[in-house]
XYZ file of C-alpha atoms in Angstrom:
453
model
C 17.055 89.422 112.828
C 14.491 86.692 113.030
C 12.730 84.238 115.219
C 14.117 80.716 114.784
C 11.589 77.984 113.957
C 10.601 74.257 112.601
C 11.444 65.421 105.993
C 13.433 63.469 106.224
C 11.863 60.436 104.677
C 12.463 58.225 101.642
C 10.852 59.483 98.402
C 9.549 58.067 95.187
C 8.835 59.994 92.030
C 5.716 61.493 90.606
C 4.763 63.000 87.361
C 3.913 66.656 87.388
C 6.434 69.249 86.265
C 8.295 71.648 88.489
C 8.370 75.376 88.090
C 10.738 76.171 85.192
C 13.119 77.862 87.640
C 13.639 74.596 89.491
C 15.269 71.569 87.931
C 15.784 68.463 89.989
C 17.747 65.556 88.670
C 16.142 63.530 91.342
C 14.962 62.926 94.821
C 16.973 60.300 96.684
C 15.492 57.798 99.057
C 15.000 60.294 101.860
C 12.213 62.528 100.538
C 9.365 60.570 99.073
C 6.212 62.392 99.969
C 5.371 63.108 96.352
C 4.292 59.548 95.591
C 0.537 59.789 95.727
C -0.409 57.825 92.628
C -2.499 59.839 90.196
C -3.873 62.330 92.694
C -2.670 65.841 91.920
C -3.710 69.368 92.769
C -3.280 72.780 91.217
C -0.336 73.295 93.540
C 1.634 70.035 93.266
C 5.128 69.992 91.777
C 7.217 66.864 91.377
C 10.382 65.743 89.643
C 12.269 62.876 88.057
C 14.566 60.672 90.128
C 18.307 61.033 90.738
C 20.547 62.241 93.537
C 21.424 65.772 92.432
C 19.227 68.829 92.721
C 19.644 71.847 90.460
C 18.253 75.037 91.921
C 18.676 78.593 90.668
C 21.441 77.520 88.300
C 23.504 75.513 90.785
C 23.741 71.777 91.480
C 23.544 70.357 94.999
C 24.352 66.703 95.761
C 21.765 65.195 98.085
C 22.624 63.280 101.220
C 21.088 62.014 104.441
C 20.239 65.597 105.485
C 18.261 66.467 102.343
C 14.607 67.007 103.195
C 13.307 69.765 100.926
C 10.079 68.787 99.196
C 9.001 69.474 95.633
C 6.103 71.562 96.902
C 8.604 73.883 98.577
C 10.981 73.902 95.619
C 8.136 75.111 93.413
C 7.963 78.300 95.502
C 11.655 79.182 95.137
C 12.150 82.119 92.812
C 8.581 83.413 93.045
C 9.810 86.495 94.960
C 6.372 87.833 95.814
C 7.985 90.781 97.615
C 9.322 92.025 94.260
C 6.080 91.650 92.245
C 4.721 95.146 91.689
C 1.346 95.798 93.339
C 1.435 92.553 95.296
C 0.458 93.265 98.941
C 3.893 92.043 100.133
C 5.544 94.397 97.648
C 3.399 97.252 98.947
C 4.470 96.575 102.540
C 8.133 96.314 101.526
C 7.937 99.573 99.612
C 6.246 101.338 102.521
C 9.000 100.298 104.914
C 11.679 101.286 102.382
C 10.032 104.658 101.798
C 9.867 105.320 105.528
C 13.540 104.481 106.085
C 14.696 106.399 103.020
C 12.928 109.571 104.134
C 13.422 109.291 107.885
C 17.139 108.413 107.945
C 19.462 110.379 105.680
C 23.246 110.279 105.570
C 25.677 113.172 105.627
C 25.447 113.754 101.868
C 21.668 113.701 101.721
C 21.449 110.120 100.492
C 19.486 107.388 102.304
C 21.386 105.991 105.269
C 19.982 102.469 104.812
C 20.722 100.454 101.687
C 18.236 97.753 100.615
C 18.944 94.226 99.357
C 15.894 92.332 98.121
C 17.319 89.886 95.555
C 19.716 87.788 97.640
C 19.560 84.052 96.948
C 17.404 82.044 99.383
C 19.922 79.187 99.175
C 22.511 79.709 101.893
C 25.102 77.624 103.669
C 24.515 76.185 107.106
C 27.414 78.366 108.179
C 25.568 81.498 107.018
C 22.235 80.485 108.535
C 23.543 79.320 111.914
C 27.310 79.414 112.555
C 27.855 83.053 111.554
C 25.063 83.999 113.985
C 26.754 82.149 116.869
C 23.899 79.642 117.116
C 25.219 76.617 119.060
C 25.611 73.265 117.309
C 23.016 71.684 119.595
C 20.494 74.531 119.351
C 16.921 73.402 118.690
C 16.568 75.761 115.722
C 19.005 73.631 113.654
C 16.790 70.528 113.649
C 15.783 68.898 110.381
C 12.268 68.875 111.776
C 12.282 72.678 111.591
C 14.269 73.497 108.439
C 14.548 72.652 104.747
C 18.006 71.280 103.958
C 19.367 70.725 100.449
C 22.189 68.743 102.037
C 24.392 68.931 105.118
C 26.058 72.122 103.911
C 23.256 74.029 102.149
C 19.690 74.921 103.017
C 16.862 77.292 102.214
C 17.357 80.206 104.578
C 15.235 80.088 107.711
C 15.586 83.847 108.233
C 17.052 86.859 106.468
C 19.545 87.019 109.348
C 21.566 84.543 107.273
C 22.920 87.580 105.366
C 23.869 89.702 108.376
C 27.516 88.660 108.625
C 28.240 88.961 104.888
C 26.683 92.413 104.583
C 28.485 93.744 107.648
C 31.721 92.171 106.414
C 31.295 94.045 103.122
C 31.516 97.297 105.074
C 27.860 98.210 105.519
C 26.736 99.981 108.691
C 23.004 100.309 107.943
C 20.957 98.045 105.695
C 17.638 96.302 105.090
C 17.584 92.768 103.640
C 14.305 91.385 102.294
C 13.481 87.907 101.067
C 11.534 84.682 101.202
C 12.351 82.350 104.099
C 11.516 78.697 104.665
C 10.493 76.841 107.820
C 8.728 73.565 108.442
C 5.763 74.495 110.552
C 2.174 73.769 111.419
C -0.666 74.289 108.939
C -3.295 76.934 109.634
C -4.487 80.310 108.378
C -1.507 82.237 109.819
C 1.381 79.813 109.108
C 2.928 78.854 105.788
C 6.243 77.086 105.054
C 7.350 80.004 102.883
C 6.989 83.567 104.083
C 8.834 86.861 103.747
C 11.011 88.778 106.158
C 12.764 92.100 106.329
C 16.012 92.337 108.244
C 17.316 95.638 109.577
C 20.810 96.312 110.945
C 22.416 99.530 112.202
C 25.933 99.901 113.593
C 27.222 102.911 115.549
C 30.703 104.219 116.145
C 31.473 105.862 119.478
C 31.085 109.313 117.918
C 27.757 108.468 116.238
C 26.232 107.097 119.428
C 27.388 109.748 121.881
C 27.696 112.884 119.726
C 24.353 114.318 120.855
C 24.837 113.484 124.526
C 25.726 116.395 126.773
C 29.158 115.845 128.320
C 29.387 112.591 126.385
C 33.093 112.889 125.586
C 34.034 110.476 128.356
C 31.473 107.806 127.476
C 32.711 104.562 125.954
C 31.222 101.716 123.955
C 33.200 98.921 125.592
C 34.476 97.756 128.965
C 35.679 94.590 130.678
C 32.562 93.769 132.639
C 30.071 90.990 133.269
C 27.141 89.720 131.223
C 23.787 90.384 132.840
C 20.164 90.267 131.736
C 20.582 93.870 130.567
C 23.932 93.909 128.723
C 26.787 91.945 127.244
C 30.029 91.726 129.187
C 31.919 93.878 126.656
C 29.360 96.706 126.462
C 29.025 99.657 128.794
C 25.579 100.161 130.226
C 25.410 103.652 128.698
C 26.066 102.295 125.199
C 23.495 99.506 125.539
C 20.813 101.841 126.831
C 21.327 104.278 123.961
C 21.330 101.524 121.312
C 18.227 99.972 122.854
C 16.487 103.358 122.987
C 17.371 104.081 119.356
C 16.156 100.659 118.216
C 12.801 100.893 119.971
C 12.321 104.465 118.775
C 13.057 103.467 115.153
C 10.615 100.561 115.216
C 7.868 102.410 117.070
C 8.034 105.180 114.471
C 7.876 102.587 111.693
C 4.762 100.741 112.868
C 3.057 104.016 113.806
C 3.741 105.322 110.318
C 2.290 102.167 108.750
C -0.716 101.668 111.023
C -1.408 105.248 112.107
C -1.448 107.209 115.351
C -3.130 105.810 118.424
C -1.542 102.405 117.956
C -0.805 100.617 121.228
C 2.682 99.116 121.334
C 4.374 97.080 124.036
C 7.784 95.432 124.345
C 8.315 91.924 125.708
C 11.700 90.575 126.809
C 12.732 87.411 124.978
C 15.822 85.462 123.901
C 17.561 85.116 120.555
C 20.999 83.475 120.220
C 22.549 86.341 118.216
C 21.234 89.397 120.080
C 21.361 90.405 123.728
C 19.292 91.870 125.226
C 16.384 90.826 122.964
C 12.809 92.055 122.615
C 9.606 91.360 120.745
C 7.237 94.135 119.708
C 3.531 93.486 120.091
C 0.794 95.758 118.811
C -2.823 95.839 119.910
C -4.974 94.992 116.921
C -8.725 94.773 117.387
C -8.278 94.162 121.102
C -5.692 91.399 120.713
C -1.949 91.722 121.292
C -0.043 90.428 118.261
C 3.725 89.986 117.953
C 4.965 91.672 114.776
C 8.765 91.689 115.042
C 11.804 90.686 117.079
C 14.879 92.776 117.743
C 17.850 93.301 120.016
C 21.389 94.542 120.574
C 23.680 92.529 118.317
C 26.119 90.078 119.855
C 29.459 91.841 119.782
C 31.284 88.631 118.888
C 29.261 88.529 115.655
C 30.002 92.189 114.892
C 33.701 91.697 115.651
C 34.048 88.594 113.502
C 32.514 90.487 110.567
C 35.229 93.154 110.851
C 33.427 95.981 112.705
C 35.252 95.663 116.021
C 34.964 99.345 116.907
C 31.180 99.505 116.556
C 28.060 98.425 118.430
C 24.705 97.796 116.790
C 21.137 96.576 116.726
C 19.192 94.228 114.478
C 15.512 93.529 113.883
C 13.426 91.110 111.828
C 9.810 91.612 110.822
C 7.392 89.420 108.903
C 5.858 91.047 105.835
C 2.851 88.715 105.825
C 2.041 89.538 109.428
C 2.094 93.271 108.722
C 0.053 92.898 105.519
C -2.570 90.669 107.156
C -3.099 93.286 109.848
C -2.920 96.358 107.619
C -5.171 95.042 104.841
C -7.291 92.655 106.961
C -6.311 89.596 104.899
C -7.706 86.562 106.765
C -5.703 83.674 105.265
C -1.964 83.536 104.589
C -2.525 81.250 101.566
C -4.090 84.179 99.729
C -0.676 85.779 99.245
C 0.084 82.988 96.761
C -3.193 83.418 94.895
C -3.171 84.296 91.194
C -6.876 85.114 91.255
C -7.451 88.540 89.718
C -10.182 89.213 92.276
C -7.463 89.175 94.920
C -4.580 90.791 93.059
C -6.473 93.685 91.472
C -7.447 95.016 94.906
C -3.814 96.061 95.426
C -3.300 97.893 92.151
C -3.259 101.412 93.558
C -1.718 104.690 92.340
C 0.621 105.068 95.338
C 1.947 102.745 98.017
C 0.377 104.611 100.943
C -3.194 104.449 99.666
C -5.588 102.908 102.158
C -6.833 99.468 101.139
C -9.550 97.409 102.797
C -9.413 93.877 101.475
C -12.747 92.662 100.171
C -12.999 88.915 100.843
C -13.552 86.561 97.983
C -16.601 84.338 98.208
C -16.125 82.140 101.262
C -16.277 78.633 99.890
C -17.444 75.901 102.275
C -14.870 73.692 104.017
C -14.758 69.907 103.809
C -13.489 68.184 106.951
C -11.910 64.728 107.269
C -10.088 63.037 110.138
C -7.144 60.661 109.944
C -5.991 58.419 112.810
C -2.950 56.172 113.077
C -0.597 54.508 115.531
C 2.814 56.157 115.600
C 5.889 54.138 114.636
C 8.239 53.063 117.381
C 11.051 55.223 116.019
C 11.139 58.982 116.161
C 8.056 60.630 114.688
C 7.672 64.328 113.931
C 4.364 66.093 113.356
C 6.144 68.257 110.808
C 6.861 65.135 108.734
C 3.119 64.532 108.534
C 2.414 68.197 107.795
C 4.918 68.160 104.919
C 3.462 64.929 103.571
C -0.068 66.347 103.651
C 1.053 69.643 102.138
C 2.916 67.891 99.306
C -0.181 65.902 98.395
C -2.988 68.344 99.180
C -1.113 71.564 98.515
C -2.987 74.748 99.312
C -6.284 72.891 99.289
C -5.512 72.178 102.946
C -6.489 75.132 105.092
C -5.657 73.686 108.470
C -4.514 70.532 110.273
C -5.181 70.106 113.974
C -4.132 67.315 116.313
C -7.501 66.667 117.951
C -6.700 63.523 119.951
C -3.651 61.754 121.349
C -4.128 58.347 122.976
C -1.700 55.932 124.641
C -2.809 52.298 124.799
C -2.707 51.199 128.450
C -1.228 47.779 127.639
C 0.905 48.158 124.524
C 1.905 51.778 125.290
C 1.524 52.516 121.600
C 0.570 56.125 120.846
C -2.213 57.092 118.481
C -2.726 60.496 116.862
C -5.928 61.762 115.291
C -5.616 64.778 112.987
C -8.491 66.832 111.637
C -7.795 68.093 108.120
C -9.835 71.043 106.883
C -9.918 71.307 103.097
C -10.977 74.551 101.447
C -10.032 75.974 98.083
C -9.501 79.753 98.321
C -11.024 80.353 94.882
C -13.679 77.688 94.202
C -15.856 75.017 95.798
C -14.221 71.634 96.315
C -16.141 68.454 95.586
C -16.389 65.528 97.975
C -14.807 63.284 95.344
C -11.742 65.535 95.024
C -11.224 65.595 98.764
C -11.845 61.861 99.142
C -9.081 61.024 96.645
C -6.626 63.457 98.234
C -7.415 62.236 101.741
C -6.984 58.600 100.688
C -3.628 59.451 99.129
C -2.520 61.062 102.402
C -3.578 57.935 104.315
C -1.666 55.646 101.974
C 1.461 57.811 101.972
C 1.435 58.126 105.769
C 1.527 54.340 106.069
C 4.128 53.868 103.347
C 6.407 56.838 104.005
C 6.081 57.534 107.725
C 5.742 53.950 108.888
C 2.507 54.576 110.794
C -0.195 51.966 111.331
C -3.473 53.222 109.943
C -6.719 53.301 111.879
C -8.779 54.304 108.831
């Protein structure tokens, strides 16, 4: 299960090549942020023009919903969670190892099966409809997701595979993969990150077999939905599922981070679980949310063909766990190919303690950009995607530092502070000046803003 988060503009073509795993016959007139003249970075990826996109061996016609950028396409197929000795691989393997050893089936085999090579391209039906997410739910917005077209998208969460895996007959599984969300730019957010999904279903016998005098207990009833249960669940069943879920996850994070860890649960809301919770752990005196979970919506379970079972689901972020466990300060580092970073995680066994040794901290270069917003709808995420496409991972952070409304014209002005810092070398003022100028020009041309440069 996963938290649900955040270009639709007209695009021109540029000249650098895409990753060999991504072939685009073109970008139609709704995704043009790659047109930044001759300014390129180590991270840029652009394509020739047409109206069909080929990704992972399949062709997708583009339409008015298409908003995936070339920068994002260049990340598809990297599968950092499957690269041996990568910190995300280490975290994935630790969680797998814990589940394999802690939860064993009747024949001595692991209870949970693991799927870590599922395609990140899913249908809108898989990503939203199968999870009972309403048509008007905020999480479906183009401002928050990367759409290939109206019917296909890059998954926003590994929950997109829940229905299919349950429908295949699985009762307990972990699904791991890269997920894609349009989001802010800072040291803890990146448009591509990695999640692990966990699902467990229980039959009546499995849930109540260890309960004294539990023969008369039932999973289902005709009741009423409250803050504590779904209308079809008995309170006894919900309490046991909730207890099992929290126990499983508390054991997991304690195993990863060690004894003495402070954990607390916070009530929250997800469309496809009820009741829902977030787990926060106390790390260096600060409470940090590390995963979301809840009792699965029975309508989802029923539609997938498991009508006689009740279950839980959770979703955790691998980057969040790795940043805490290894003290990695910047999420961009996970994409680094610098041997000084990668060699620190080449260890003889997955449970070996690692204390990340920071690379040389190169100085930042800071520039501001101000403009009047267009009269039509404007999204900050459009600007973030534009800046990311041009500046790539040279941009460490973008902050809206000022918002001003003209008292007479009522026009709105935004001022953004862009912090440039290369994770592996010192940037020059000339490099940053050219990139920043390209962002200014593209913002005017592609977003329709009026520059105040």
